[in-house]
Coordinates of C-alpha atoms in Angstrom, one line a residue:
Chain A
M1 CA -25.1 -48.1 -84.2
P2 CA -26.0 -51.3 -85.4
R3 CA -28.4 -53.4 -83.1
R4 CA -26.6 -56.1 -81.4
S5 CA -27.9 -58.9 -79.4
A6 CA -28.0 -58.3 -75.7
L7 CA -26.5 -61.6 -75.1
Y8 CA -23.3 -60.8 -77.1
A9 CA -22.9 -57.3 -75.4
L10 CA -23.0 -59.2 -72.0
T11 CA -20.2 -61.8 -73.1
D12 CA -18.0 -58.8 -73.9
N13 CA -18.4 -57.1 -70.8
A14 CA -17.7 -60.3 -68.7
D15 CA -14.6 -60.9 -70.6
N16 CA -13.4 -57.4 -70.1
G17 CA -14.8 -56.7 -66.7
S18 CA -15.9 -58.8 -63.6
G19 CA -13.6 -61.7 -65.0
W20 CA -15.7 -64.6 -64.3
G21 CA -16.1 -65.5 -67.9
K22 CA -12.6 -66.6 -67.9
R23 CA -13.5 -69.6 -65.3
V24 CA -13.5 -73.0 -66.4
P25 CA -16.9 -74.3 -67.5
G26 CA -17.6 -77.6 -65.5
D27 CA -16.3 -76.5 -62.2
T28 CA -18.7 -76.1 -59.5
V29 CA -20.5 -72.8 -59.3
L30 CA -23.1 -73.4 -56.4
E31 CA -22.8 -76.0 -53.7
T32 CA -25.0 -76.7 -50.8
E33 CA -23.7 -78.6 -47.8
D34 CA -26.2 -80.5 -45.4
L35 CA -29.0 -77.9 -46.2
T36 CA -31.9 -78.1 -43.9
K37 CA -35.0 -76.2 -43.3
D38 CA -37.0 -77.0 -40.5
F39 CA -40.5 -75.1 -40.2
A40 CA -41.1 -75.5 -36.3
G41 CA -40.9 -79.4 -36.6
F42 CA -42.0 -79.8 -40.1
V43 CA -38.8 -80.4 -42.4
A44 CA -39.4 -78.8 -45.7
V45 CA -35.7 -79.6 -46.7
R46 CA -33.5 -82.2 -45.3
A47 CA -29.8 -82.4 -45.7
V48 CA -29.6 -81.6 -49.1
N49 CA -26.2 -81.6 -50.9
L50 CA -26.2 -79.9 -54.1
R51 CA -23.8 -79.4 -56.6
V52 CA -24.3 -77.4 -59.8
A53 CA -21.6 -77.2 -62.4
R54 CA -20.7 -73.9 -63.9
G55 CA -22.6 -73.4 -67.3
A56 CA -25.2 -76.1 -66.7
I57 CA -28.8 -76.1 -67.0
H58 CA -29.7 -78.0 -64.1
A59 CA -33.4 -78.8 -63.1
M60 CA -34.9 -79.5 -59.9
I61 CA -37.9 -81.8 -60.1
G62 CA -40.2 -83.7 -57.7
P63 CA -43.6 -83.9 -56.7
N64 CA -45.9 -81.2 -54.8
G65 CA -44.6 -80.2 -51.7
A66 CA -41.0 -81.7 -52.3
G67 CA -39.4 -78.7 -50.9
K68 CA -38.1 -77.1 -54.4
T69 CA -39.4 -73.6 -53.8
T70 CA -38.1 -73.9 -50.1
C71 CA -34.7 -74.8 -51.5
F72 CA -34.8 -71.8 -53.7
N73 CA -35.8 -69.9 -51.3
L74 CA -32.8 -70.9 -49.1
L75 CA -30.5 -70.5 -52.0
S76 CA -31.8 -66.9 -52.6
K77 CA -31.8 -66.2 -49.1
F78 CA -35.4 -65.4 -48.9
L79 CA -35.5 -67.8 -46.0
S80 CA -32.6 -68.9 -43.7
P81 CA -31.6 -72.5 -43.3
T82 CA -31.8 -74.0 -39.9
R83 CA -28.6 -76.1 -40.7
G84 CA -25.9 -76.3 -43.7
R85 CA -24.0 -73.9 -45.9
I86 CA -24.3 -72.6 -49.2
V87 CA -21.2 -71.7 -51.2
F88 CA -21.7 -69.5 -54.5
D89 CA -18.6 -68.9 -56.7
G90 CA -16.0 -69.9 -53.9
R91 CA -17.9 -67.6 -51.3
D92 CA -20.0 -68.7 -48.4
I93 CA -23.2 -66.8 -48.7
T94 CA -25.0 -68.5 -45.8
A95 CA -25.1 -65.4 -43.6
L96 CA -25.8 -62.9 -46.7
R97 CA -28.9 -60.9 -47.1
P98 CA -31.2 -61.6 -50.2
A99 CA -30.0 -58.5 -51.8
E100 CA -26.6 -59.1 -51.3
V101 CA -26.9 -62.4 -52.9
A102 CA -28.5 -61.0 -55.8
R103 CA -25.8 -58.3 -56.0
L104 CA -23.4 -61.0 -56.1
G105 CA -24.8 -62.5 -59.3
L106 CA -27.1 -65.0 -58.1
V107 CA -30.6 -63.9 -59.3
R108 CA -33.8 -65.7 -58.9
S109 CA -37.3 -65.4 -60.4
F110 CA -40.7 -66.3 -58.8
Q111 CA -43.2 -69.1 -59.3
I112 CA -46.0 -66.3 -59.9
S113 CA -44.8 -64.1 -62.4
A114 CA -43.0 -61.1 -60.8
V115 CA -43.2 -58.0 -62.7
F116 CA -43.8 -54.5 -61.5
P117 CA -47.5 -54.6 -63.0
H118 CA -48.0 -50.6 -63.2
L119 CA -44.9 -49.7 -64.6
T120 CA -44.3 -49.9 -68.3
V121 CA -42.5 -53.1 -69.9
L122 CA -39.4 -50.8 -70.5
E123 CA -39.6 -49.2 -66.9
N124 CA -39.6 -52.9 -65.5
V125 CA -36.5 -53.7 -67.3
R126 CA -35.0 -50.1 -66.5
I127 CA -35.3 -50.6 -62.8
A128 CA -32.9 -53.6 -63.2
L129 CA -30.4 -51.9 -65.5
Q130 CA -30.7 -49.0 -62.8
R131 CA -29.5 -51.0 -59.8
R132 CA -26.0 -51.6 -61.6
R133 CA -25.9 -48.2 -62.8
G134 CA -26.0 -46.9 -59.2
G135 CA -27.1 -43.5 -57.9
S136 CA -30.4 -45.0 -57.1
F137 CA -30.7 -42.7 -53.9
D138 CA -30.5 -39.8 -56.0
F139 CA -34.0 -38.1 -55.0
W140 CA -33.1 -34.8 -56.3
R141 CA -32.2 -35.6 -60.0
G142 CA -34.8 -36.2 -62.5
K143 CA -35.4 -39.4 -64.1
S144 CA -34.4 -38.3 -67.4
V145 CA -30.9 -39.2 -66.3
L146 CA -32.1 -42.8 -66.7
R147 CA -32.8 -42.3 -70.4
T148 CA -29.0 -43.4 -71.2
L149 CA -30.2 -47.0 -70.0
D150 CA -33.3 -47.0 -72.7
E151 CA -31.3 -48.2 -75.5
R152 CA -29.9 -51.2 -73.5
A153 CA -33.3 -51.9 -72.1
G154 CA -34.7 -51.8 -75.9
V155 CA -32.0 -54.4 -76.9
L156 CA -32.8 -56.6 -73.9
L157 CA -36.7 -56.6 -74.8
A158 CA -36.0 -57.2 -78.6
D159 CA -34.4 -60.2 -77.4
V160 CA -37.4 -61.5 -75.7
G161 CA -40.0 -60.5 -78.5
L162 CA -41.2 -57.5 -76.3
A163 CA -39.8 -54.7 -78.4
A164 CA -43.4 -53.7 -79.6
Y165 CA -44.7 -53.6 -75.9
A166 CA -42.2 -51.3 -74.5
H167 CA -44.7 -48.6 -73.3
V168 CA -47.3 -50.8 -72.4
P169 CA -48.0 -51.3 -68.6
A170 CA -46.7 -54.8 -67.8
V171 CA -50.2 -55.4 -66.1
Q172 CA -51.5 -55.6 -69.5
L173 CA -49.1 -58.2 -71.0
P174 CA -50.4 -61.8 -71.5
Y175 CA -49.4 -64.6 -69.1
G176 CA -46.4 -65.7 -71.3
R177 CA -45.1 -62.4 -72.1
K178 CA -44.9 -61.5 -68.3
R179 CA -42.7 -64.4 -67.9
A180 CA -40.5 -63.3 -71.0
L181 CA -40.3 -59.7 -69.4
E182 CA -39.4 -61.1 -66.1
I183 CA -36.6 -63.1 -67.8
A184 CA -35.7 -60.1 -69.6
T185 CA -35.5 -58.0 -66.2
T186 CA -33.4 -60.8 -64.7
I187 CA -30.9 -60.8 -67.6
A188 CA -30.5 -57.0 -67.4
L189 CA -28.7 -57.6 -64.1
D190 CA -26.2 -59.6 -66.2
P191 CA -26.3 -62.3 -63.4
Q192 CA -23.7 -65.3 -63.3
M193 CA -26.6 -67.7 -62.6
L194 CA -30.2 -67.6 -62.6
L195 CA -32.8 -69.4 -60.4
L196 CA -35.9 -69.7 -62.2
D197 CA -38.7 -71.1 -60.5
E198 CA -41.2 -72.9 -62.8
P199 CA -40.5 -70.5 -65.8
M200 CA -42.9 -72.3 -68.0
S201 CA -46.0 -72.7 -65.5
G202 CA -49.2 -71.8 -67.1
M203 CA -47.7 -71.2 -70.6
G204 CA -49.0 -72.5 -74.0
R205 CA -47.1 -74.7 -76.2
E206 CA -45.7 -71.8 -78.2
D207 CA -44.7 -69.9 -75.3
I208 CA -42.8 -72.7 -74.0
E209 CA -40.9 -73.4 -77.1
R210 CA -39.8 -69.6 -77.1
I211 CA -38.8 -69.6 -73.5
S212 CA -37.1 -72.9 -73.8
A213 CA -34.9 -71.2 -76.7
L214 CA -34.4 -68.2 -74.7
I215 CA -33.1 -70.2 -71.7
K216 CA -30.9 -72.3 -73.8
S217 CA -29.3 -69.2 -75.3
L218 CA -28.7 -67.7 -71.8
A219 CA -26.9 -70.6 -70.6
V220 CA -24.2 -70.4 -72.9
H221 CA -22.6 -67.9 -70.8
R222 CA -24.1 -68.6 -67.3
T223 CA -25.6 -71.2 -65.2
V224 CA -29.1 -71.8 -64.9
L225 CA -30.9 -73.8 -62.1
M226 CA -34.6 -74.2 -62.5
V227 CA -37.7 -75.9 -61.0
E228 CA -39.8 -77.3 -63.5
H229 CA -43.0 -79.7 -63.7
N230 CA -43.1 -79.8 -67.5
L231 CA -40.8 -83.2 -68.0
S232 CA -40.7 -82.9 -71.6
V233 CA -39.3 -79.3 -71.3
V234 CA -36.7 -80.9 -68.6
A235 CA -35.7 -83.6 -71.0
N236 CA -35.1 -81.4 -73.9
L237 CA -33.5 -78.4 -72.0
C238 CA -31.5 -79.8 -68.8
D239 CA -28.1 -81.3 -68.6
R240 CA -28.7 -82.6 -65.3
I241 CA -31.6 -83.0 -63.0
T242 CA -32.0 -83.5 -59.1
V243 CA -35.1 -85.1 -58.0
L244 CA -36.6 -83.9 -54.4
S245 CA -39.0 -85.7 -52.7
R246 CA -40.3 -85.0 -49.1
G247 CA -37.3 -82.5 -48.7
E248 CA -34.6 -85.0 -49.7
V249 CA -32.5 -85.8 -52.9
L250 CA -33.9 -88.9 -54.2
A251 CA -31.8 -89.2 -57.5
E252 CA -29.4 -87.2 -59.5
G253 CA -28.2 -87.4 -63.1
D254 CA -29.1 -86.7 -66.7
Y255 CA -32.8 -87.4 -67.5
R256 CA -32.2 -91.0 -68.6
T257 CA -30.8 -92.2 -65.6
V258 CA -33.3 -90.2 -63.6
S259 CA -36.4 -91.3 -65.4
A260 CA -35.4 -94.9 -65.2
D261 CA -34.7 -94.7 -61.5
P262 CA -37.6 -96.8 -59.5
A263 CA -37.5 -94.8 -56.4
V264 CA -38.2 -91.6 -58.8
R265 CA -41.2 -93.5 -60.4
E266 CA -42.5 -94.5 -57.2
A267 CA -42.3 -90.8 -55.9
Y268 CA -44.2 -89.6 -58.9
L269 CA -46.8 -92.3 -59.5
G270 CA -47.4 -93.6 -55.8
T271 CA -46.4 -97.2 -54.7
G272 CA -48.2 -99.9 -56.4
H273 CA -48.3 -98.0 -59.8
A274 CA -44.8 -98.4 -60.4
Chain B
M1 CA -50.6 -66.7 -77.6
T2 CA -52.8 -64.0 -77.3
A3 CA -51.7 -60.7 -79.0
L4 CA -52.1 -57.3 -77.9
A5 CA -54.9 -55.5 -80.1
D6 CA -53.2 -52.3 -80.6
P7 CA -49.7 -51.1 -81.0
P8 CA -48.7 -49.1 -77.8
I9 CA -48.9 -45.3 -78.0
V10 CA -45.8 -43.8 -77.1
E11 CA -47.2 -40.1 -76.9
A12 CA -49.5 -41.1 -73.9
R13 CA -46.6 -40.4 -71.7
R14 CA -46.0 -36.7 -73.1
D15 CA -49.6 -35.8 -72.8
G16 CA -49.7 -36.9 -69.3
E17 CA -46.9 -34.6 -68.6
R18 CA -48.8 -31.8 -70.3
S19 CA -51.8 -32.4 -68.1
L20 CA -49.7 -31.9 -65.0
V21 CA -48.5 -28.7 -66.2
V22 CA -51.9 -27.5 -67.0
A23 CA -53.0 -28.6 -63.4
F24 CA -50.2 -26.9 -61.7
A25 CA -50.7 -23.7 -63.5
V26 CA -54.4 -23.6 -62.7
M27 CA -53.5 -24.3 -59.1
V28 CA -50.8 -21.6 -58.8
A29 CA -53.5 -19.2 -60.6
L30 CA -56.1 -20.0 -58.1
L31 CA -53.6 -19.5 -55.0
V32 CA -52.6 -16.2 -56.3
V33 CA -56.2 -14.8 -56.7
G34 CA -57.2 -16.9 -53.6
P35 CA -56.4 -14.4 -50.7
F36 CA -58.3 -11.8 -52.5
V37 CA -61.3 -13.8 -52.4
V38 CA -61.0 -15.9 -49.3
Y39 CA -59.8 -15.4 -45.9
P40 CA -56.0 -15.5 -46.0
V41 CA -55.7 -17.5 -42.9
F42 CA -58.0 -20.2 -44.0
L43 CA -56.0 -20.6 -47.3
M44 CA -52.6 -20.7 -45.4
Q45 CA -54.4 -23.3 -42.9
A46 CA -55.3 -25.2 -46.0
L47 CA -51.8 -25.0 -47.8
C48 CA -50.1 -26.3 -44.6
F49 CA -52.5 -29.2 -44.6
A50 CA -52.0 -29.8 -48.4
L51 CA -48.1 -29.9 -47.7
F52 CA -48.7 -32.5 -44.9
A53 CA -51.0 -34.6 -46.9
C54 CA -48.6 -34.6 -50.1
A55 CA -45.8 -35.5 -47.5
F56 CA -48.0 -38.6 -46.3
N57 CA -48.9 -39.4 -49.9
L58 CA -45.4 -39.7 -50.7
L59 CA -45.1 -42.6 -48.4
V60 CA -48.5 -44.2 -48.8
G61 CA -49.1 -43.7 -52.4
Y62 CA -45.7 -44.1 -53.9
V63 CA -44.0 -46.6 -51.5
G64 CA -47.0 -48.6 -50.1
L65 CA -46.5 -47.7 -46.5
L66 CA -49.4 -46.4 -44.7
S67 CA -48.2 -44.5 -41.6
F68 CA -50.9 -44.0 -38.8
G69 CA -48.7 -41.7 -36.9
H70 CA -47.6 -38.7 -39.1
A71 CA -49.2 -36.6 -36.3
L72 CA -45.8 -37.2 -34.8
F73 CA -43.8 -35.1 -37.3
F74 CA -46.4 -32.6 -37.9
G75 CA -47.1 -31.7 -34.1
W76 CA -43.7 -32.2 -32.8
A77 CA -42.1 -30.0 -35.4
S78 CA -44.9 -27.6 -34.7
Y79 CA -44.1 -27.6 -30.9
L80 CA -40.3 -27.3 -31.4
C81 CA -40.7 -24.5 -34.1
A82 CA -42.9 -22.5 -31.7
H83 CA -40.6 -23.0 -28.9
A84 CA -37.6 -21.7 -31.0
A85 CA -39.7 -18.7 -32.0
K86 CA -41.2 -18.0 -29.0
R87 CA -38.3 -18.7 -26.0
W88 CA -35.2 -18.5 -27.9
G89 CA -36.2 -15.8 -30.1
F90 CA -35.3 -17.7 -33.4
P91 CA -36.3 -15.6 -36.6
P92 CA -38.9 -17.4 -38.3
E93 CA -36.6 -18.8 -41.2
A94 CA -34.4 -20.5 -38.3
A95 CA -37.5 -21.6 -36.3
V96 CA -38.9 -23.5 -39.3
L97 CA -36.1 -24.9 -40.3
F98 CA -35.2 -26.2 -36.7
G99 CA -39.1 -27.7 -36.7
T100 CA -38.3 -29.3 -39.9
L101 CA -35.1 -30.7 -39.0
S102 CA -36.8 -32.2 -35.7
G103 CA -39.3 -33.9 -38.1
A104 CA -36.4 -35.3 -39.8
V105 CA -34.7 -36.8 -36.8
L106 CA -38.0 -37.9 -35.3
G107 CA -38.7 -39.8 -38.9
L108 CA -35.3 -41.4 -38.8
V109 CA -35.8 -42.8 -35.1
A110 CA -39.7 -43.7 -35.8
G111 CA -38.7 -44.9 -39.3
S112 CA -36.0 -47.2 -38.2
I113 CA -38.4 -49.0 -36.0
A114 CA -41.5 -49.0 -38.0
I115 CA -40.2 -50.3 -41.4
R116 CA -39.0 -53.6 -39.7
R117 CA -42.7 -54.7 -40.2
Q118 CA -45.2 -54.4 -42.9
G119 CA -49.0 -53.6 -43.7
I120 CA -51.2 -53.3 -40.6
Y121 CA -48.3 -53.9 -38.1
F122 CA -46.4 -50.9 -39.5
A123 CA -49.3 -48.8 -39.3
M124 CA -49.8 -50.0 -35.5
I125 CA -46.2 -49.3 -34.9
T126 CA -46.4 -45.8 -36.3
L127 CA -49.6 -45.2 -34.4
A128 CA -48.0 -46.5 -31.0
L129 CA -44.9 -44.3 -31.7
A130 CA -47.2 -41.3 -32.2
Q131 CA -49.3 -41.7 -29.1
M132 CA -46.3 -42.4 -27.0
M133 CA -44.7 -38.8 -28.1
Y134 CA -48.3 -37.4 -27.6
F135 CA -48.0 -38.4 -23.9
V136 CA -44.7 -37.1 -23.7
A137 CA -46.3 -33.6 -25.2
V138 CA -48.9 -33.9 -22.5
R139 CA -46.5 -34.1 -19.8
A140 CA -43.5 -32.2 -21.1
P141 CA -43.4 -28.6 -19.1
F142 CA -42.2 -26.8 -22.4
T143 CA -45.5 -27.8 -24.5
G144 CA -47.7 -25.9 -22.2
G145 CA -49.8 -28.9 -21.6
E146 CA -53.5 -28.2 -22.4
D147 CA -52.7 -24.5 -23.3
G148 CA -50.0 -25.3 -25.7
I149 CA -47.6 -22.8 -26.7
Q150 CA -49.6 -19.7 -27.3
D151 CA -48.6 -16.4 -29.0
V152 CA -45.7 -17.7 -31.2
P153 CA -44.3 -14.3 -32.8
R154 CA -44.2 -14.6 -36.6
G155 CA -41.4 -12.2 -36.6
H156 CA -39.4 -10.6 -39.6
L157 CA -38.4 -13.3 -42.4
F158 CA -34.4 -12.6 -43.1
G159 CA -34.9 -9.6 -40.7
V160 CA -36.6 -7.8 -43.6
F161 CA -40.2 -9.0 -44.4
D162 CA -42.7 -8.4 -41.5
L163 CA -44.6 -11.6 -41.4
S164 CA -47.2 -10.1 -39.0
H165 CA -48.7 -8.6 -42.4
E166 CA -51.4 -11.3 -43.4
M167 CA -50.4 -10.9 -47.1
T168 CA -46.6 -11.1 -46.5
M169 CA -47.3 -14.2 -44.3
Y170 CA -49.5 -15.5 -47.2
V171 CA -46.5 -15.2 -49.7
F172 CA -44.1 -16.8 -47.6
I173 CA -46.5 -20.0 -46.9
L174 CA -47.3 -20.3 -50.7
V175 CA -43.7 -20.0 -51.9
M176 CA -42.6 -22.7 -49.2
V177 CA -45.6 -25.1 -50.0
L178 CA -45.2 -24.9 -53.9
A179 CA -41.5 -25.1 -53.6
S180 CA -42.2 -28.4 -51.3
F181 CA -44.9 -29.5 -53.8
L182 CA -42.4 -29.2 -56.7
F183 CA -39.4 -31.0 -54.4
I184 CA -42.1 -33.9 -54.1
Y185 CA -42.9 -34.1 -57.5
R186 CA -39.0 -34.2 -58.4
I187 CA -38.8 -37.0 -55.8
I188 CA -41.3 -39.5 -57.2
N189 CA -40.1 -38.6 -60.8
S190 CA -36.2 -39.3 -60.0
P191 CA -34.2 -42.5 -60.2
F192 CA -35.0 -42.9 -56.1
G193 CA -38.7 -42.6 -57.0
E194 CA -38.7 -45.4 -59.7
V195 CA -37.3 -47.6 -57.0
L196 CA -39.8 -46.7 -54.6
K197 CA -42.6 -47.5 -57.1
A198 CA -41.0 -50.8 -57.8
I199 CA -41.1 -51.4 -54.0
R200 CA -44.8 -50.6 -53.9
E201 CA -45.4 -52.8 -56.8
N202 CA -43.5 -56.0 -55.8
E203 CA -41.1 -55.8 -53.1
P204 CA -39.8 -59.4 -53.0
R205 CA -38.9 -58.7 -56.7
A206 CA -37.1 -55.4 -56.0
I207 CA -35.1 -57.4 -53.2
S208 CA -34.3 -60.4 -56.0
L209 CA -33.1 -57.4 -58.3
G210 CA -30.5 -56.7 -55.6
Y211 CA -32.3 -53.7 -54.0
N212 CA -31.9 -53.2 -50.0
T213 CA -35.5 -52.3 -49.9
D214 CA -35.3 -51.4 -46.2
R215 CA -32.7 -48.4 -46.9
Y216 CA -35.0 -47.0 -49.6
K217 CA -38.1 -47.2 -47.5
L218 CA -36.2 -45.7 -44.6
C219 CA -34.8 -43.1 -46.8
A220 CA -38.5 -42.1 -48.0
F221 CA -39.8 -42.5 -44.5
V222 CA -37.5 -39.7 -43.6
L223 CA -38.1 -37.4 -46.5
S224 CA -41.8 -37.8 -45.7
A225 CA -41.5 -36.9 -42.1
T226 CA -39.2 -34.1 -42.9
L227 CA -41.7 -32.4 -45.1
A228 CA -44.4 -33.3 -42.6
G229 CA -42.1 -31.6 -40.2
L230 CA -42.1 -28.6 -42.3
A231 CA -45.8 -28.3 -42.6
G232 CA -46.4 -28.4 -38.9
A233 CA -43.8 -25.7 -38.2
L234 CA -45.4 -23.5 -41.1
K235 CA -48.8 -24.0 -39.4
A236 CA -47.2 -23.1 -35.9
L237 CA -46.3 -19.6 -37.3
V238 CA -49.7 -19.1 -39.3
F239 CA -51.5 -19.7 -36.2
Q240 CA -49.1 -18.6 -34.0
L241 CA -49.8 -21.7 -31.8
A242 CA -48.7 -25.2 -31.2
S243 CA -51.3 -27.4 -29.4
L244 CA -52.0 -30.9 -28.4
T245 CA -54.7 -31.4 -31.4
D246 CA -51.6 -31.3 -33.8
V247 CA -50.0 -34.4 -32.4
Y248 CA -53.2 -36.4 -31.3
W249 CA -53.9 -39.3 -33.4
T250 CA -57.0 -37.7 -34.9
M251 CA -54.5 -35.8 -36.8
S252 CA -53.2 -38.9 -38.3
G253 CA -56.6 -40.0 -39.2
E254 CA -57.4 -36.8 -40.9
V255 CA -54.2 -36.8 -43.0
V256 CA -55.2 -40.1 -44.2
L257 CA -58.8 -38.9 -44.9
M258 CA -57.5 -36.0 -47.0
T259 CA -55.2 -38.0 -49.1
L260 CA -57.8 -40.9 -49.9
V261 CA -60.5 -38.2 -50.7
G262 CA -58.3 -36.4 -52.7
G263 CA -56.7 -39.3 -54.4
L264 CA -54.1 -41.6 -53.3
G265 CA -51.1 -41.9 -55.4
T266 CA -52.1 -38.8 -57.6
V267 CA -49.9 -35.4 -57.7
F268 CA -52.7 -33.0 -56.8
G269 CA -54.9 -35.4 -54.9
P270 CA -53.8 -34.6 -51.5
V271 CA -53.7 -30.8 -52.1
V272 CA -57.6 -31.1 -53.2
G273 CA -58.6 -33.5 -50.4
A274 CA -56.6 -30.9 -48.0
F275 CA -58.8 -28.2 -49.3
L276 CA -62.1 -29.9 -49.2
I277 CA -61.4 -31.2 -45.5
V278 CA -60.2 -28.2 -44.0
A279 CA -63.2 -26.1 -46.0
M280 CA -65.6 -28.4 -44.6
E281 CA -64.3 -27.9 -40.9
N282 CA -64.3 -24.4 -41.1
Y283 CA -67.5 -23.7 -43.1
L284 CA -69.4 -26.2 -41.5
A285 CA -68.3 -25.4 -38.1
Q286 CA -71.7 -24.3 -37.2
F287 CA -73.1 -27.5 -37.3
G288 CA -70.6 -28.7 -34.3
Q289 CA -70.1 -32.3 -33.7
W290 CA -72.1 -32.7 -37.1
V291 CA -68.9 -32.1 -38.9
L292 CA -67.6 -35.2 -37.7
V293 CA -70.6 -37.2 -39.1
I294 CA -70.5 -35.3 -42.4
Q295 CA -66.7 -36.3 -42.7
G296 CA -67.5 -39.9 -41.9
V297 CA -70.3 -40.0 -44.7
I298 CA -67.7 -38.5 -47.0
F299 CA -65.2 -40.8 -46.2
V300 CA -67.5 -43.7 -46.7
A301 CA -69.0 -42.5 -50.0
C302 CA -65.4 -41.9 -51.2
V303 CA -64.5 -45.9 -50.4
L304 CA -67.8 -46.9 -51.9
V305 CA -67.9 -44.9 -55.0
F306 CA -64.9 -43.0 -55.8
R307 CA -62.1 -45.6 -54.9
R308 CA -59.5 -43.6 -56.7
G309 CA -60.1 -40.4 -55.0
I310 CA -61.8 -37.0 -56.8
V311 CA -58.6 -36.4 -58.5
G312 CA -57.9 -40.1 -59.2
E313 CA -61.4 -40.5 -60.7
L314 CA -61.2 -37.2 -62.8
A315 CA -57.7 -38.4 -64.1
H316 CA -59.2 -41.7 -65.0
A317 CA -62.1 -40.3 -66.6
L318 CA -60.0 -37.9 -68.8
G319 CA -57.2 -40.5 -69.5
V320 CA -54.3 -38.2 -68.0
R321 CA -52.1 -38.0 -65.3
L322 CA -53.0 -35.6 -62.5

């Protein structure tokens, strides 16, 4: 069987299976209404109304402590909002548990690279594939039943340039490769939408270019919402940018609009330096 | 981008499996020859504890949950097996099964409460629950309080094999423990086991991949409690006694010690650790209370020098899985 790109395989899947591929790009896939998180008096996220268009690469930027990661934790349900509503793909997910949100196709990554360090690279990806396969409570079966997933895992790894490292424990990978592995693991779930928390943090330029290209190719068939500090990455990659500051939305629009906004300049550089 | 120096070695895994097979063969051989060299009751005691430690290791070594209340399952299964065999006249296989199932039920209850918390809180809740059930054991009339349940009949296995024969009993225990050992090995190498390891490695990530980790942890907890129960039930038949020692917190501590000394998260570590600790208790008994001091020193030495435990260090030195 000729090796095919995982991305194409996923598209076929989407068209025949779950049906989300048929939906119109451009409509809203994720929406928050008055999203607020109050940590015992400290309001980390205040009345955020966010709309992410289907198929977009949407960035969330802002100075340190602006509430970006809290926002991500709320969207992926790792935190429960104090107030407000989250609607994903037409469904209210405000009351769901994090694992349920992930199963609906809204999958997050983490700021610090989230791999399973003492599993091999292949096993990392297989864990994600295994969840979709089902039967993960089968404690009486040998894990050889999982070998059917290896081929698919190999394709996913090849797409992020990790094919040669399949049997290396993830802990031994350099940082940039770990992030690539994390992305491969996330894609293995074939999610509708990815929440990437600073996917390029701590990476060298070469890695940044590779991961940027990867994210771009991913977004052809799905939506990406990412937190990113590197503004040149954001400028090149993202269709739409939301700027958060002190838990509130300061500005929204494409890179040009946002970067020209005086309030954004002030938030980034401080008063008097604008 | 720093590139890795060497291409990965695909064969490593296969060699790892071979070392496990060899180690298993050695273990079986030693246990078959054992009763002709050493006192069989000592071996049976060590085997029961080995199973107990393996069951405990399933939880701490592969899910990363440190239970400090495993005596609850071991001790209560021991009481209930002894009670069923002595007062209800159950045949040994049914009494053992009854004790094992009671371990499962207690595991389900204790696990449902404990897995809501993590780390030290998890350990504290399991300890509290175990101590609560210890005091129930002290008070409940059927346990016989300080006396325990004595003279538990070993009976005839399946109505055929007379277990009052030491060697017959030994074979029964050996078969049960080896079967459980293989069962545990199967669990940690099953699709379920893969998820457990993922949870141990990075629970938030496992959740973000859509795994309901609490359910996996509970399932692992129940499996561990069930096997700990089996160990307790077998021990009741070996010694024909169920006593407060087996439900007391020191028993929970002892199984932690055995697992750490042998090697946390290794396949054979708990077995080696159990044999070592039980041997020390038996053969150093002449030193009285000093046994505890010696144990303490070994424990400290392990934590300071052999961080991976005996088997863990050995496996590391040889570069294989054990």
